[in-house]
Short mmCIF file of C-alpha atoms and ligand atoms in Angstrom, two decimals:
data_model
loop_
_atom_site.label_atom_id
_atom_site.label_comp_id
_atom_site.label_asym_id
_atom_site.label_seq_id
_atom_site.Cartn_x
_atom_site.Cartn_y
_atom_site.Cartn_z
CA MET A 1 -0.13 -0.18 0.09
CA LYS A 2 1.59 3.37 -0.98
CA LYS A 3 0.86 6.09 1.34
CA ILE A 4 -0.45 9.16 -0.42
CA ALA A 5 -0.41 12.82 0.65
CA ILE A 6 -2.18 15.47 -1.42
CA LEU A 7 -1.68 19.32 -1.50
CA GLY A 8 -4.69 21.09 -3.14
CA ALA A 9 -7.24 18.40 -2.35
CA SER A 10 -10.12 20.31 -3.29
CA GLY A 11 -9.05 21.25 -6.83
CA SER A 12 -9.60 19.21 -9.86
CA ILE A 13 -6.34 17.41 -9.83
CA GLY A 14 -6.75 16.86 -6.20
CA GLN A 15 -10.26 15.49 -6.55
CA ASN A 16 -9.17 13.07 -9.39
CA THR A 17 -6.60 11.90 -7.17
CA ILE A 18 -8.77 11.25 -4.52
CA GLU A 19 -10.95 9.18 -6.82
CA VAL A 20 -7.85 7.12 -7.94
CA ILE A 21 -7.21 6.38 -4.43
CA ARG A 22 -11.08 5.56 -3.87
CA ARG A 23 -10.98 3.21 -6.80
CA HIS A 24 -8.10 1.68 -6.09
CA PRO A 25 -8.20 0.71 -2.18
CA ASN A 26 -5.69 -2.11 -2.28
CA GLU A 27 -3.01 0.10 -3.84
CA PHE A 28 -3.29 3.63 -2.02
CA VAL A 29 -4.25 4.74 1.35
CA LEU A 30 -4.40 8.69 1.82
CA VAL A 31 -2.73 9.95 4.80
CA SER A 32 -2.78 13.82 4.70
CA PHE A 33 -4.09 16.46 2.67
CA SER A 34 -4.79 20.25 2.51
CA VAL A 35 -7.46 22.26 1.34
CA TYR A 36 -8.00 26.19 1.28
CA LYS A 37 -11.22 27.57 0.99
CA GLN A 38 -13.52 24.42 0.53
CA ILE A 39 -13.27 23.39 4.42
CA GLU A 40 -16.71 21.61 3.94
CA LEU A 41 -14.81 18.80 2.09
CA ILE A 42 -12.68 17.96 5.33
CA GLU A 43 -15.27 16.28 7.18
CA PRO A 44 -16.44 13.61 4.56
CA LEU A 45 -12.75 12.90 3.80
CA LEU A 46 -11.99 12.34 7.11
CA ASN A 47 -14.74 10.04 7.64
CA GLU A 48 -14.02 8.19 4.59
CA PHE A 49 -10.50 7.96 4.72
CA LYS A 50 -9.57 6.85 8.33
CA ASN A 51 -5.75 7.12 7.93
CA VAL A 52 -5.54 10.71 7.37
CA ASN A 53 -3.49 12.22 10.42
CA VAL A 54 -2.47 15.43 9.11
CA VAL A 55 -4.63 18.19 7.73
CA GLY A 56 -3.53 21.71 6.31
CA VAL A 57 -6.07 24.57 6.17
CA LYS A 58 -5.98 28.33 5.58
CA SER A 59 -7.37 29.04 8.95
CA LEU A 60 -7.55 27.10 12.14
CA GLU A 61 -10.31 29.55 13.41
CA GLU A 62 -12.47 28.67 10.89
CA ILE A 63 -12.54 24.73 11.88
CA LYS A 64 -12.55 24.83 15.35
CA ASP A 65 -15.30 22.27 15.58
CA LEU A 66 -13.49 19.60 13.51
CA ILE A 67 -10.34 20.19 15.70
CA ASN A 68 -12.53 19.17 18.71
CA LYS A 69 -14.18 16.42 16.76
CA TYR A 70 -11.28 14.48 15.46
CA PRO A 71 -8.48 14.66 18.26
CA ASN A 72 -6.19 12.00 16.35
CA VAL A 73 -5.82 14.54 13.41
CA SER A 74 -3.40 16.96 13.69
CA PHE A 75 -4.48 20.43 11.91
CA TYR A 76 -2.14 23.07 10.70
CA GLU A 77 -2.70 26.47 9.15
CA LYS A 78 -1.44 28.56 6.32
CA ASP A 79 2.22 27.75 5.04
CA LEU A 80 3.04 25.45 8.26
CA GLY A 81 0.00 23.30 6.87
CA LEU A 82 1.51 23.02 3.59
CA ASN A 83 4.95 22.23 4.98
CA LYS A 84 3.21 19.54 7.17
CA VAL A 85 1.29 17.91 4.52
CA ALA A 86 4.50 18.04 2.23
CA THR A 87 6.77 16.28 4.84
CA SER A 88 4.06 13.92 6.43
CA SER A 89 4.71 10.23 6.53
CA CYS A 90 3.77 9.55 2.93
CA ASP A 91 5.58 7.47 0.13
CA ILE A 92 4.54 10.15 -2.52
CA LEU A 93 3.29 13.71 -2.25
CA VAL A 94 1.02 14.99 -4.87
CA ASN A 95 1.32 18.59 -5.31
CA ALA A 96 -1.78 19.86 -6.87
CA LEU A 97 -1.54 23.41 -5.75
CA VAL A 98 -2.13 26.44 -8.09
CA GLY A 99 0.50 28.94 -8.79
CA PHE A 100 3.84 30.13 -7.00
CA VAL A 101 2.46 29.00 -3.48
CA GLY A 102 3.23 25.38 -4.69
CA LEU A 103 6.95 25.93 -4.85
CA LYS A 104 7.96 26.00 -0.94
CA PRO A 105 6.18 22.89 -0.20
CA THR A 106 8.21 21.32 -3.09
CA LEU A 107 11.34 22.26 -1.69
CA ASP A 108 10.29 21.05 1.45
CA ALA A 109 9.31 17.46 0.21
CA ILE A 110 12.60 17.34 -1.63
CA ASP A 111 14.41 17.93 1.68
CA ALA A 112 12.28 15.38 3.31
CA LYS A 113 13.16 12.92 0.51
CA LYS A 114 9.59 12.71 -0.55
CA THR A 115 8.83 11.26 -4.15
CA ILE A 116 6.82 14.06 -5.75
CA ALA A 117 4.00 13.58 -8.25
CA LEU A 118 3.87 17.20 -9.80
CA ALA A 119 0.91 18.88 -11.04
CA ASN A 120 1.97 22.25 -9.77
CA LYS A 121 3.87 23.35 -13.00
CA GLU A 122 4.58 26.80 -11.81
CA THR A 123 7.09 25.19 -9.60
CA LEU A 124 9.26 24.06 -12.44
CA VAL A 125 8.48 27.25 -14.24
CA VAL A 126 9.60 29.67 -11.50
CA ALA A 127 12.48 27.48 -9.98
CA GLY A 128 13.33 24.58 -12.68
CA GLU A 129 16.99 24.94 -12.15
CA LEU A 130 16.80 25.05 -8.36
CA ILE A 131 14.30 22.05 -8.21
CA LYS A 132 16.26 19.98 -10.39
CA ARG A 133 19.74 20.68 -8.45
CA LYS A 134 18.04 19.81 -5.23
CA ALA A 135 16.11 16.72 -6.38
CA ILE A 136 19.48 15.25 -7.66
CA GLU A 137 21.09 16.20 -4.33
CA ASN A 138 18.64 14.40 -2.40
CA ASN A 139 17.94 11.62 -4.94
CA VAL A 140 14.18 12.32 -5.38
CA ASP A 141 11.89 11.44 -8.09
CA ILE A 142 9.81 13.98 -9.52
CA ILE A 143 7.08 12.37 -11.77
CA PRO A 144 4.77 14.30 -13.99
CA ILE A 145 1.11 14.35 -13.72
CA ASP A 146 0.29 17.21 -16.47
CA SER A 147 -1.09 14.96 -19.10
CA GLU A 148 1.23 16.11 -21.82
CA HIS A 149 4.30 15.45 -19.47
CA SER A 150 2.88 12.07 -18.49
CA ALA A 151 2.52 11.16 -22.23
CA ILE A 152 6.23 12.16 -22.56
CA TYR A 153 7.40 10.21 -19.51
CA GLN A 154 5.40 7.12 -20.95
CA CYS A 155 6.93 7.52 -24.47
CA LEU A 156 10.63 7.80 -23.13
CA GLU A 157 12.99 4.97 -23.69
CA LYS A 158 15.88 4.54 -21.45
CA ASN A 159 18.48 3.66 -24.09
CA SER A 160 17.23 5.85 -27.13
CA LYS A 161 18.25 9.27 -27.76
CA VAL A 162 15.31 11.83 -28.28
CA ASN A 163 15.33 14.05 -31.13
CA LYS A 164 12.32 16.26 -30.23
CA ILE A 165 9.56 16.56 -27.78
CA ILE A 166 6.18 17.34 -29.48
CA LEU A 167 3.74 19.02 -27.06
CA THR A 168 0.46 18.86 -28.31
CA ALA A 169 -2.10 21.86 -27.19
CA SER A 170 -5.91 21.67 -27.69
CA GLY A 171 -5.48 25.42 -28.70
CA GLY A 172 -8.32 26.36 -26.18
CA PRO A 173 -11.62 27.80 -26.94
CA PHE A 174 -10.01 30.73 -29.18
CA PHE A 175 -7.26 28.91 -31.25
CA LYS A 176 -9.39 29.75 -34.60
CA LYS A 177 -9.74 33.33 -33.79
CA SER A 178 -7.33 35.86 -34.94
CA LEU A 179 -5.79 38.41 -32.23
CA ASP A 180 -7.91 41.21 -33.01
CA GLU A 181 -11.00 38.56 -32.65
CA ILE A 182 -10.04 37.82 -29.06
CA LYS A 183 -9.56 41.31 -28.08
CA ASN A 184 -12.71 41.50 -25.78
CA VAL A 185 -13.85 38.02 -25.37
CA SER A 186 -15.81 37.41 -22.07
CA LYS A 187 -14.84 35.59 -18.84
CA GLU A 188 -17.34 33.03 -19.58
CA GLU A 189 -16.10 32.44 -23.04
CA ALA A 190 -12.41 32.19 -21.86
CA LEU A 191 -13.23 29.67 -18.98
CA ASN A 192 -15.37 27.45 -21.31
CA HIS A 193 -12.61 25.15 -22.35
CA PRO A 194 -13.44 22.56 -25.16
CA THR A 195 -12.00 19.51 -24.27
CA TRP A 196 -10.91 19.43 -20.37
CA LYS A 197 -12.78 20.54 -17.35
CA MET A 198 -10.35 22.09 -15.08
CA GLY A 199 -10.02 25.01 -12.44
CA ARG A 200 -10.49 28.86 -13.28
CA LYS A 201 -6.70 29.67 -13.44
CA ILE A 202 -5.61 27.04 -15.69
CA SER A 203 -8.73 27.33 -18.07
CA ILE A 204 -7.50 30.90 -18.54
CA ASP A 205 -4.16 30.12 -19.08
CA SER A 206 -5.19 27.54 -21.77
CA ALA A 207 -7.31 30.33 -23.56
CA THR A 208 -4.27 32.52 -23.49
CA MET A 209 -1.88 29.56 -24.17
CA PHE A 210 0.18 30.59 -21.03
CA ASN A 211 -0.63 27.01 -20.00
CA LYS A 212 1.28 25.67 -23.23
CA ALA A 213 4.09 28.14 -22.62
CA PHE A 214 4.82 26.87 -19.16
CA GLU A 215 4.47 23.58 -20.18
CA ILE A 216 7.49 24.21 -22.60
CA ILE A 217 9.54 25.51 -19.62
CA GLU A 218 7.99 22.34 -17.48
CA ALA A 219 9.15 19.94 -20.20
CA TYR A 220 12.58 21.39 -20.64
CA HIS A 221 13.45 20.93 -16.90
CA LEU A 222 11.82 17.43 -16.61
CA PHE A 223 13.47 15.81 -19.73
CA ASN A 224 16.78 17.39 -20.21
CA VAL A 225 16.24 18.71 -23.94
CA ALA A 226 17.33 21.87 -25.39
CA GLU A 227 14.50 24.58 -25.95
CA ASN A 228 14.78 24.12 -29.62
CA GLN A 229 13.98 20.46 -29.22
CA ILE A 230 10.69 21.44 -27.96
CA GLN A 231 7.82 21.91 -30.30
CA VAL A 232 4.26 22.82 -29.80
CA LEU A 233 1.47 21.44 -32.06
CA ILE A 234 -2.01 22.36 -31.96
CA HIS A 235 -4.34 19.56 -31.77
CA PRO A 236 -7.81 20.21 -31.17
CA GLN A 237 -9.23 16.72 -30.31
CA SER A 238 -6.74 16.38 -27.27
CA ILE A 239 -6.56 12.59 -27.92
CA VAL A 240 -2.74 12.40 -28.58
CA HIS A 241 -1.40 13.93 -25.31
CA SER A 242 2.11 14.53 -26.61
CA MET A 243 4.73 12.73 -28.55
CA VAL A 244 8.74 11.85 -28.45
CA GLU A 245 10.54 11.72 -31.80
CA PHE A 246 13.58 9.70 -31.37
CA VAL A 247 16.85 10.16 -33.42
CA ASP A 248 15.88 7.44 -35.58
CA GLY A 249 12.84 9.03 -36.96
CA SER A 250 10.52 7.02 -35.05
CA ILE A 251 7.59 8.97 -33.11
CA LYS A 252 5.89 7.64 -30.03
CA ALA A 253 2.68 9.14 -28.91
CA GLN A 254 0.37 8.27 -25.92
CA LEU A 255 -3.30 8.38 -26.63
CA ALA A 256 -6.10 8.10 -24.18
CA VAL A 257 -9.53 9.98 -23.35
CA SER A 258 -9.22 13.31 -21.57
CA ASP A 259 -9.34 12.07 -18.23
CA MET A 260 -6.79 13.08 -15.45
CA LYS A 261 -7.24 9.78 -13.53
CA ILE A 262 -4.96 7.97 -16.31
CA PRO A 263 -1.77 10.04 -15.90
CA ILE A 264 -2.55 10.32 -11.97
CA SER A 265 -2.59 6.73 -11.61
CA TYR A 266 0.54 6.29 -13.75
CA ALA A 267 2.23 8.91 -11.57
CA LEU A 268 1.25 7.13 -8.20
CA THR A 269 2.38 3.82 -9.30
CA ASN A 270 5.47 5.09 -11.15
CA GLY A 271 4.77 3.37 -14.20
CA ARG A 272 2.79 0.53 -13.48
CA ARG A 273 -0.55 0.35 -15.23
CA LEU A 274 -3.63 0.18 -13.10
CA GLU A 275 -7.02 -1.36 -14.51
CA ASN A 276 -9.00 1.79 -16.14
CA THR A 277 -12.11 2.84 -14.12
CA SER A 278 -13.34 5.31 -16.70
CA ASP A 279 -13.64 5.15 -20.65
CA PHE A 280 -11.65 3.62 -23.10
CA LEU A 281 -10.62 5.43 -26.09
CA SER A 282 -12.61 4.80 -29.41
CA LEU A 283 -10.55 5.81 -32.11
CA SER A 284 -13.08 5.14 -34.59
CA SER A 285 -15.85 7.40 -33.14
CA VAL A 286 -13.15 10.26 -32.85
CA GLY A 287 -12.80 9.78 -36.41
CA LYS A 288 -9.95 12.21 -37.19
CA LEU A 289 -6.91 13.63 -35.57
CA GLU A 290 -5.59 16.98 -36.85
CA PHE A 291 -2.39 18.88 -36.01
CA TYR A 292 -1.52 22.24 -36.91
CA GLU A 293 1.75 24.19 -36.46
CA ALA A 294 1.45 26.81 -33.47
CA ASP A 295 2.16 30.12 -34.88
CA LEU A 296 4.30 32.03 -32.29
CA ASN A 297 3.32 35.42 -33.43
CA ARG A 298 -0.27 34.56 -32.78
CA PHE A 299 0.30 32.67 -29.81
CA VAL A 300 2.81 35.02 -28.00
CA PRO A 301 2.87 33.35 -24.61
CA LEU A 302 4.67 30.36 -26.70
CA LYS A 303 7.50 33.09 -27.92
CA LEU A 304 7.91 34.19 -24.18
CA ALA A 305 8.36 30.65 -22.98
CA TYR A 306 11.37 30.10 -25.46
CA GLN A 307 12.57 33.64 -24.56
CA ALA A 308 12.53 32.62 -20.91
CA LEU A 309 14.37 29.22 -21.36
CA ILE A 310 17.26 31.44 -23.38
CA ASN A 311 17.36 34.24 -20.92
CA LYS A 312 17.21 31.99 -17.83
CA GLY A 313 17.67 33.70 -14.18
CA THR A 314 14.53 35.24 -12.89
CA TYR A 315 12.96 35.88 -16.04
CA PRO A 316 10.82 32.68 -16.05
CA CYS A 317 9.88 33.50 -12.40
CA VAL A 318 8.67 36.86 -13.56
CA LEU A 319 6.98 35.40 -16.57
CA ASN A 320 4.92 33.60 -14.09
CA ALA A 321 3.99 36.06 -11.31
CA ALA A 322 2.91 38.61 -14.10
CA ASN A 323 0.62 36.09 -15.44
CA GLU A 324 -0.91 35.10 -11.99
CA VAL A 325 -1.68 38.65 -11.37
CA ALA A 326 -2.83 39.59 -14.80
CA VAL A 327 -5.28 36.52 -14.63
CA GLU A 328 -6.71 37.40 -11.27
CA LEU A 329 -7.14 40.92 -12.63
CA PHE A 330 -9.20 39.48 -15.66
CA LEU A 331 -11.04 37.32 -13.57
CA ASN A 332 -12.11 40.25 -11.17
CA ASP A 333 -12.80 42.11 -14.47
CA LYS A 334 -10.20 44.70 -13.99
CA ILE A 335 -8.66 44.00 -17.44
CA LYS A 336 -9.81 42.64 -20.70
CA PHE A 337 -8.54 39.45 -22.17
CA TYR A 338 -5.84 40.61 -24.46
CA GLN A 339 -4.27 42.70 -21.72
CA ILE A 340 -3.11 39.59 -19.80
CA VAL A 341 -0.34 39.09 -22.35
CA ASP A 342 0.26 42.64 -22.14
CA VAL A 343 0.71 42.80 -18.66
CA VAL A 344 3.34 40.05 -18.86
CA ILE A 345 5.15 41.57 -21.67
CA LYS A 346 5.29 44.93 -19.88
CA THR A 347 6.69 43.46 -16.58
CA LEU A 348 9.14 41.32 -18.54
CA SER A 349 10.39 44.33 -20.17
CA ALA A 350 10.77 46.29 -16.81
CA HIS A 351 12.51 43.33 -15.20
CA GLU A 352 16.46 43.06 -14.66
CA ASN A 353 17.15 39.70 -14.98
CA GLU A 354 19.11 38.13 -11.97
CA LYS A 355 21.55 35.45 -13.46
CA GLY A 356 23.93 33.42 -11.75
CA VAL A 357 22.95 30.36 -9.29
CA LEU A 358 19.35 30.79 -8.69
CA THR A 359 18.35 30.58 -5.04
CA TYR A 360 14.96 30.35 -3.19
CA GLU A 361 15.75 34.04 -1.91
CA LYS A 362 16.09 35.24 -5.52
CA ILE A 363 13.00 33.77 -6.71
CA VAL A 364 10.99 35.33 -3.92
CA LYS A 365 12.29 38.53 -4.29
CA ALA A 366 11.85 38.52 -8.00
CA ASP A 367 8.24 37.23 -7.54
CA ALA A 368 7.25 39.92 -5.20
CA TRP A 369 8.71 42.66 -7.72
CA ALA A 370 6.98 41.28 -10.62
CA ARG A 371 3.58 41.20 -8.68
CA ASN A 372 3.92 44.58 -7.63
CA PHE A 373 4.89 46.16 -10.76
CA ALA A 374 2.25 44.20 -12.63
CA ARG A 375 -0.60 45.10 -10.48
CA ARG A 376 0.18 48.95 -11.33
CA ILE A 377 0.16 48.50 -15.13
CA TYR A 378 -3.72 49.15 -15.49
MG1 MG B 1 -1.42 20.09 -19.48
#
């Protein structure tokens, strides 16, 4: 039985992970989790999963009754809560937090020598070099949950050299529209992803293509390839989750229905395939699979991602921070859709890149600077 800890249990990845644990009770046991706002989820989880002994929350004040009712469970709040879950007595930590907040607990888990199943791509975007360095030092495995990276992970071969990684992108809800046509799209339109049901932040990131931009950076750090070995192809059906082209010209792809339980299961077992508990893919009912070149002038965030990999230092961290602020401003009706990219570009142009060895302190400083700057643009 593998003991599982989940950071961000209430989100879409967190809930899918719980479903995987629920459907495979002989494989996995949940031992700790964190939630943020949705505290109503805590009690049913504690009643269902009796081995949970650590819970992280936003505020202990809000859950006084639960603390009294479950004396065998240790509750912690804020950053300490994330730290306690990340370092709890688990075999594998699922980091399903959204945004920069996922970085610190990833570092804590590496220090505690925990295997990490990573869904929080921002961790690798802002601190890829640092995470990689520390993971090697501590002999810690980082296994991707992100569907594209799981696909690549599933395709790679121990003894074969990779020529190219091909990341597929659904293109989001606007891939057929011009830059002019998407200028003033509404929040509802932007949140309406065609193939995946996801949280708000990642849905907006998919509509702007910042999600794919981050996935380029994520792939770079996970798979040790050069930036020019990562290609993005628009694939509206989201059936081929990504591909690996080897030096002999062979391309391997991973195909499946759009169900995050598949990459999550694969990460939790680290490569042993479990019985599918959802749908099997029917290629004949999908009918056709299309692929289009991703135009970097149309999808500017992709261009920014390649730039970030060349510039290195704190540049990728600023890219992420400015985007987090811009998405929040857009979701709060403070800026228009097209201004999200604009906020990021303006913040990046104003940033003085800190190169050299990337430390946690440098990242925190650059992140704070970028947030402050990005908030003042509009
Ligand atoms: Mg993805």
